[in-house]
Short mmCIF file of C-alpha atoms (C1' of nucleotides) in Angstrom, two decimals:
data_model
loop_
_atom_site.label_atom_id
_atom_site.label_comp_id
_atom_site.label_asym_id
_atom_site.label_seq_id
_atom_site.Cartn_x
_atom_site.Cartn_y
_atom_site.Cartn_z
CA MET Q 26 0.00 0.00 0.00
CA ILE Q 27 1.48 3.31 -1.10
CA LYS Q 28 0.05 6.36 0.63
CA LYS Q 29 0.69 10.07 0.50
CA ILE Q 30 0.46 11.46 4.05
CA ARG Q 31 1.19 14.89 5.42
CA ASN Q 32 2.44 15.43 8.96
CA PHE Q 33 3.65 11.87 9.33
CA ASP Q 34 7.20 11.11 10.33
CA LEU Q 35 8.28 7.62 11.34
CA LYS Q 36 11.27 8.59 13.46
CA SER Q 37 9.31 11.26 15.34
CA ILE Q 38 6.63 8.74 16.20
CA VAL Q 39 9.16 6.11 17.27
CA ASP Q 40 10.92 8.66 19.49
CA SER Q 41 7.74 10.28 20.77
CA GLY Q 42 7.59 7.92 23.74
CA GLN Q 43 3.95 6.99 23.22
CA CYS Q 44 4.69 3.54 21.82
CA PHE Q 45 7.32 1.08 22.96
CA ARG Q 46 7.29 -1.61 20.28
CA MET Q 47 7.85 0.42 17.14
CA LYS Q 48 11.42 0.95 16.01
CA MET Q 49 13.52 2.21 13.13
CA THR Q 50 15.51 -0.56 11.48
CA ASP Q 51 16.94 1.81 8.95
CA GLU Q 52 16.97 5.53 8.14
CA ASP Q 53 13.54 5.35 6.52
CA HIS Q 54 12.21 1.97 7.53
CA ALA Q 55 10.16 1.24 10.63
CA VAL Q 56 8.72 -1.96 12.09
CA ASN Q 57 5.86 -1.94 14.53
CA ILE Q 58 4.39 -4.80 16.52
CA ALA Q 59 0.83 -3.88 17.41
CA MET Q 60 -2.74 -5.06 17.17
CA GLY Q 61 -1.47 -8.65 17.12
CA LYS Q 62 0.36 -7.96 13.87
CA VAL Q 63 3.71 -6.91 12.51
CA LEU Q 64 3.72 -3.88 10.24
CA GLU Q 65 6.62 -2.51 8.23
CA ILE Q 66 6.49 1.04 6.94
CA ARG Q 67 8.91 2.59 4.49
CA HIS Q 68 9.36 6.28 3.77
CA ILE Q 69 9.86 6.22 0.00
CA GLY Q 70 9.49 9.86 -1.02
CA SER Q 71 8.29 13.24 0.13
CA ASP Q 72 5.17 12.56 2.18
CA THR Q 73 5.01 9.12 0.56
CA PHE Q 74 4.97 5.89 2.53
CA GLU Q 75 4.72 2.23 1.75
CA PHE Q 76 2.75 0.12 4.22
CA ASP Q 77 3.55 -3.56 3.97
CA CYS Q 78 0.00 -4.82 4.23
CA SER Q 79 -3.14 -5.35 2.19
CA GLU Q 80 -5.50 -2.51 1.36
CA GLU Q 81 -8.10 -4.13 3.57
CA GLU Q 82 -5.75 -4.32 6.55
CA PHE Q 83 -4.65 -0.73 5.99
CA ASN Q 84 -8.22 0.53 5.92
CA ASP Q 85 -9.41 -1.67 8.78
CA ILE Q 86 -6.52 -1.17 11.14
CA TRP Q 87 -3.58 1.06 10.34
CA SER Q 88 -5.32 4.11 8.94
CA SER Q 89 -7.09 4.50 12.25
CA TYR Q 90 -4.17 3.26 14.38
CA TYR Q 91 -1.91 6.00 13.04
CA ASP Q 92 -4.78 8.49 13.15
CA LEU Q 93 -4.36 9.27 9.48
CA GLU Q 94 -7.88 10.65 9.01
CA THR Q 95 -7.21 13.52 11.37
CA ASP Q 96 -6.06 16.88 10.04
CA TYR Q 97 -3.06 17.80 12.15
CA ASP Q 98 -2.46 20.96 10.11
CA SER Q 99 -5.50 22.51 11.70
CA PHE Q 100 -4.15 21.75 15.18
CA ILE Q 101 -0.88 23.42 14.27
CA ARG Q 102 -2.56 26.40 12.61
CA SER Q 103 -4.56 27.03 15.77
CA ILE Q 104 -1.46 27.79 17.82
CA LYS Q 105 -1.47 31.37 19.00
CA GLU Q 106 1.01 33.56 17.16
CA GLU Q 107 2.52 34.93 20.37
CA ASP Q 108 3.16 31.43 21.74
CA THR Q 109 6.55 31.13 20.08
CA PHE Q 110 7.70 28.17 22.12
CA LEU Q 111 4.74 26.05 21.11
CA LYS Q 112 5.02 27.30 17.51
CA ASN Q 113 8.62 26.15 17.40
CA ALA Q 114 7.81 22.90 19.18
CA ALA Q 115 5.05 22.08 16.70
CA SER Q 116 7.09 22.82 13.62
CA ALA Q 117 9.91 20.67 14.95
CA SER Q 118 7.61 17.76 15.67
CA SER Q 119 4.81 18.13 13.14
CA GLY Q 120 5.29 14.50 12.07
CA ILE Q 121 3.91 13.17 15.33
CA ARG Q 122 0.48 11.63 15.53
CA ILE Q 123 -1.42 10.41 18.54
CA LEU Q 124 -1.69 6.71 17.87
CA ARG Q 125 -4.80 4.73 18.72
CA GLN Q 126 -3.17 1.92 20.62
CA ASP Q 127 -4.67 -0.93 22.58
CA PRO Q 128 -5.96 0.32 25.97
CA PHE Q 129 -4.80 -2.72 27.93
CA GLU Q 130 -1.33 -2.58 26.41
CA MET Q 131 -1.12 1.12 27.27
CA LEU Q 132 -2.30 0.54 30.83
CA ILE Q 133 0.38 -2.07 31.48
CA SER Q 134 3.12 -0.28 29.54
CA PHE Q 135 2.64 3.00 31.38
CA ILE Q 136 2.41 1.30 34.78
CA ILE Q 137 5.81 -0.12 33.90
CA SER Q 138 7.06 3.27 32.71
CA GLN Q 139 7.21 4.93 36.12
CA ARG Q 140 10.77 5.89 37.10
CA LYS Q 141 12.16 4.11 34.05
CA SER Q 142 14.01 5.37 31.01
CA ILE Q 143 12.45 4.69 27.63
CA PRO Q 144 15.03 2.00 26.72
CA ALA Q 145 14.33 0.30 30.04
CA ILE Q 146 10.58 0.40 29.40
CA ARG Q 147 11.06 -1.11 25.95
CA SER Q 148 13.22 -3.84 27.41
CA SER Q 149 10.72 -4.76 30.13
CA VAL Q 150 7.79 -4.78 27.70
CA GLU Q 151 9.75 -6.91 25.27
CA LYS Q 152 10.56 -9.46 27.97
CA LEU Q 153 6.91 -9.65 28.97
CA CYS Q 154 5.87 -10.26 25.38
CA ARG Q 155 8.44 -13.03 24.93
CA LEU Q 156 7.34 -14.61 28.15
CA CYS Q 157 3.60 -14.77 27.56
CA GLY Q 158 2.63 -13.17 24.28
CA ASN Q 159 1.64 -15.17 21.21
CA GLU Q 160 4.35 -15.85 18.66
CA ILE Q 161 3.04 -14.02 15.58
CA ARG Q 162 6.12 -14.71 13.51
CA ASP Q 163 9.46 -16.34 14.19
CA GLY Q 164 10.74 -14.65 17.31
CA ILE Q 165 8.11 -11.92 17.27
CA TYR Q 166 5.54 -11.91 20.04
CA SER Q 167 2.30 -10.02 20.51
CA PHE Q 168 1.54 -8.08 23.66
CA PRO Q 169 0.17 -10.50 26.30
CA GLU Q 170 -3.52 -11.00 26.93
CA PRO Q 171 -4.81 -10.07 30.41
CA LYS Q 172 -5.26 -13.74 31.27
CA SER Q 173 -1.73 -14.93 30.52
CA LEU Q 174 -0.21 -11.84 32.09
CA SER Q 175 -2.21 -12.20 35.28
CA GLN Q 176 -1.17 -15.85 35.59
CA LEU Q 177 2.54 -15.28 35.31
CA SER Q 178 4.56 -16.60 38.26
CA ASP Q 179 6.43 -14.26 40.59
CA VAL Q 180 9.70 -15.54 39.23
CA ASP Q 181 8.66 -14.90 35.63
CA LEU Q 182 7.35 -11.43 36.44
CA ALA Q 183 10.53 -10.59 38.30
CA SER Q 184 12.56 -11.69 35.31
CA CYS Q 185 11.10 -8.76 33.34
CA SER Q 186 12.92 -6.21 35.50
CA LEU Q 187 9.70 -4.72 36.76
CA GLY Q 188 10.98 -4.19 40.29
CA TYR Q 189 8.32 -2.87 42.64
CA ARG Q 190 5.95 -2.46 39.69
CA ALA Q 191 5.50 -6.24 39.34
CA GLY Q 192 2.64 -6.30 41.83
CA TYR Q 193 0.94 -3.38 40.09
CA VAL Q 194 1.18 -5.15 36.74
CA ARG Q 195 -0.26 -8.39 38.05
CA GLU Q 196 -3.10 -6.67 39.91
CA ALA Q 197 -4.05 -4.59 36.88
CA ALA Q 198 -3.94 -7.59 34.56
CA LEU Q 199 -6.03 -9.59 37.02
CA SER Q 200 -8.63 -6.83 37.30
CA VAL Q 201 -8.98 -6.74 33.55
CA TYR Q 202 -9.04 -10.52 33.23
CA ARG Q 203 -11.71 -10.84 35.91
CA GLY Q 204 -13.74 -8.09 34.28
CA ASP Q 205 -13.59 -5.69 37.25
CA LEU Q 206 -11.82 -3.35 34.89
CA ASN Q 207 -13.47 -3.56 31.49
CA MET Q 208 -11.70 -1.73 28.69
CA GLU Q 209 -14.80 -1.63 26.47
CA LYS Q 210 -16.83 -0.09 29.28
CA LEU Q 211 -14.09 2.37 30.14
CA ALA Q 212 -14.11 3.52 26.54
CA THR Q 213 -17.71 4.70 26.94
CA LEU Q 214 -16.98 6.90 29.97
CA SER Q 215 -16.54 10.66 29.95
CA ASP Q 216 -12.97 11.95 30.27
CA GLU Q 217 -13.54 12.76 33.94
CA ASP Q 218 -15.00 9.35 34.79
CA LEU Q 219 -12.35 7.54 32.79
CA PHE Q 220 -9.64 9.40 34.67
CA GLU Q 221 -11.18 8.48 38.02
CA ALA Q 222 -11.49 4.84 37.00
CA LEU Q 223 -7.86 4.71 35.90
CA VAL Q 224 -6.33 6.37 38.97
CA SER Q 225 -8.22 3.92 41.14
CA VAL Q 226 -5.97 1.18 39.76
CA ARG Q 227 -2.99 0.59 42.04
CA GLY Q 228 0.20 1.86 40.46
CA VAL Q 229 -1.70 4.32 38.28
CA GLY Q 230 -1.37 7.96 39.30
CA LYS Q 231 -2.21 11.16 37.54
CA LYS Q 232 0.54 11.02 34.96
CA VAL Q 233 0.08 7.39 33.96
CA ALA Q 234 -3.70 7.78 33.84
CA ASN Q 235 -3.34 10.70 31.44
CA CYS Q 236 -0.95 8.72 29.23
CA VAL Q 237 -3.37 5.79 29.08
CA MET Q 238 -6.19 8.18 28.23
CA LEU Q 239 -4.19 9.91 25.53
CA PHE Q 240 -2.51 6.93 23.89
CA GLY Q 241 -4.93 4.10 24.71
CA PHE Q 242 -8.32 5.80 24.59
CA HIS Q 243 -7.45 8.60 22.20
CA ARG Q 244 -8.70 11.26 24.60
CA ILE Q 245 -6.64 13.96 22.99
CA ASN Q 246 -7.51 16.53 25.61
CA ALA Q 247 -5.60 14.49 28.23
CA PHE Q 248 -2.43 16.31 29.20
CA PRO Q 249 0.21 14.19 30.97
CA VAL Q 250 2.65 16.25 33.02
CA ASP Q 251 5.95 14.48 33.55
CA VAL Q 252 9.35 15.86 34.46
CA TRP Q 253 9.89 17.13 30.92
CA MET Q 254 6.57 18.87 30.69
CA GLN Q 255 7.13 20.40 34.12
CA ARG Q 256 10.43 21.73 32.83
CA VAL Q 257 8.65 23.25 29.83
CA ALA Q 258 6.03 24.78 32.10
CA ASP Q 259 8.67 26.24 34.42
CA GLU Q 260 10.86 27.54 31.63
CA HIS Q 261 8.17 29.04 29.39
CA TYR Q 262 4.80 29.25 31.09
CA GLY Q 263 5.39 30.41 34.63
CA GLY Q 264 4.98 26.92 36.06
CA ARG Q 265 1.80 25.79 34.33
CA PHE Q 266 0.91 25.38 30.67
CA PRO Q 267 -2.46 27.01 29.83
CA VAL Q 268 -4.29 23.88 28.69
CA GLU Q 269 -7.53 25.91 28.42
CA SER Q 270 -6.09 27.64 25.37
CA TYR Q 271 -6.17 24.34 23.52
CA GLU Q 272 -9.34 22.89 24.95
CA GLY Q 273 -10.23 19.59 23.34
CA TYR Q 274 -6.80 18.74 21.96
CA ALA Q 275 -4.25 19.88 24.55
CA GLY Q 276 -2.71 16.40 24.44
CA VAL Q 277 -1.54 16.95 20.89
CA MET Q 278 0.25 20.09 22.05
CA GLN Q 279 1.71 18.10 24.94
CA GLN Q 280 3.28 15.69 22.47
CA TYR Q 281 4.80 18.51 20.43
CA MET Q 282 6.31 20.15 23.48
CA PHE Q 283 7.48 16.91 25.07
CA PHE Q 284 9.22 15.77 21.92
CA TYR Q 285 10.74 19.18 21.25
CA ARG Q 286 12.03 19.69 24.78
CA ARG Q 287 13.42 16.19 25.10
CA GLY Q 288 15.20 16.43 21.78
CA ARG Q 289 17.09 19.45 23.06
"C1'" DA I 28 30.44 4.85 42.38
"C1'" DC I 29 26.61 7.68 41.55
"C1'" DT I 30 22.65 9.96 39.58
"C1'" DC I 31 18.56 9.90 37.28
"C1'" DA I 32 14.87 7.94 34.67
"C1'" DG I 33 8.09 10.13 31.17
"C1'" DG I 34 5.88 8.39 39.28
"C1'" DT I 35 3.12 6.50 42.90
"C1'" DA I 36 1.77 5.08 47.55
"C1'" DT I 37 2.19 6.20 52.00
"C1'" DC I 38 2.96 8.92 55.79
"C1'" DC I 39 3.31 13.36 57.71
"C1'" DT I 40 2.01 18.24 58.92
"C1'" DA Y 16 -4.21 20.01 50.34
"C1'" DG Y 17 0.57 19.87 49.97
"C1'" DG Y 18 5.37 18.18 51.12
"C1'" DA Y 19 8.79 14.41 52.15
"C1'" DT Y 20 10.33 9.81 51.40
"C1'" DA Y 21 10.95 4.96 49.91
"C1'" DC Y 22 10.94 2.14 46.08
"C1'" DC Y 23 13.41 -1.89 41.82
"C1'" DT Y 24 16.53 -1.60 38.18
"C1'" DG Y 25 19.30 -0.24 34.18
"C1'" DA Y 26 21.49 3.34 31.40
"C1'" DG Y 27 24.80 7.02 31.08
#
DNA sequence: ACTCAGGTATCCT
DNA sequence: AGGATACCTGAG
């Protein structure tokens, strides 16, 4: 599948920190393991990309997964002229999209993410997948189902370098497996109710809840504040970014600023 | 050897 | 409400 797409940059997405199983294998070649599948994407010309999948699979899964129907230009155009930092941030990271990833995978991945570097998160997630994901291709494993994850032994869980997060991961997986925490039901909640439901999970605080909302439930108004965003707020916005100015899609702006600030 | 990493739970005032 | 502290582990 060859597609012409504006505001889409593989490396920016890989480095954006929203997904942990997509990587660059080459300057313009990315591989992603998601949705129980393996997808290769090649950047083959200006705004032109080759997706290694059928048209049906592209339309059914990846077009939505990479949020390709959304007009990111209009987000960028809406940035206030006087907000030079955000202007610069957006133009430096205009290839980022807010992916529509699996809610359960996001919940577990971001529970793991606390006090970890991105390489360490990737490594832990990878170990988990090898341990109890399904082998989709030779040596490539899907993200685990709630059932298999919740049934992992202590020794196996510990072998994924989860540290004190191991208990959080098991509890969360168990809640989902048992149905106490139902991802389909959560998806129907308002932003406020979804946030409350997420922070009630042990190991999920404000920051992780917002990440799960933004990257797992595509609530693009969710605005995770981590150390990097706090730095941005302190350096440019007197300690707090005015999320009200971008009501409804502040999370997109968060990604621009996070990526921009971390890259420099 | 030492700090810090996309924080959170718990305890304290 | 808001501040201080412990917590597993790996990367730089």
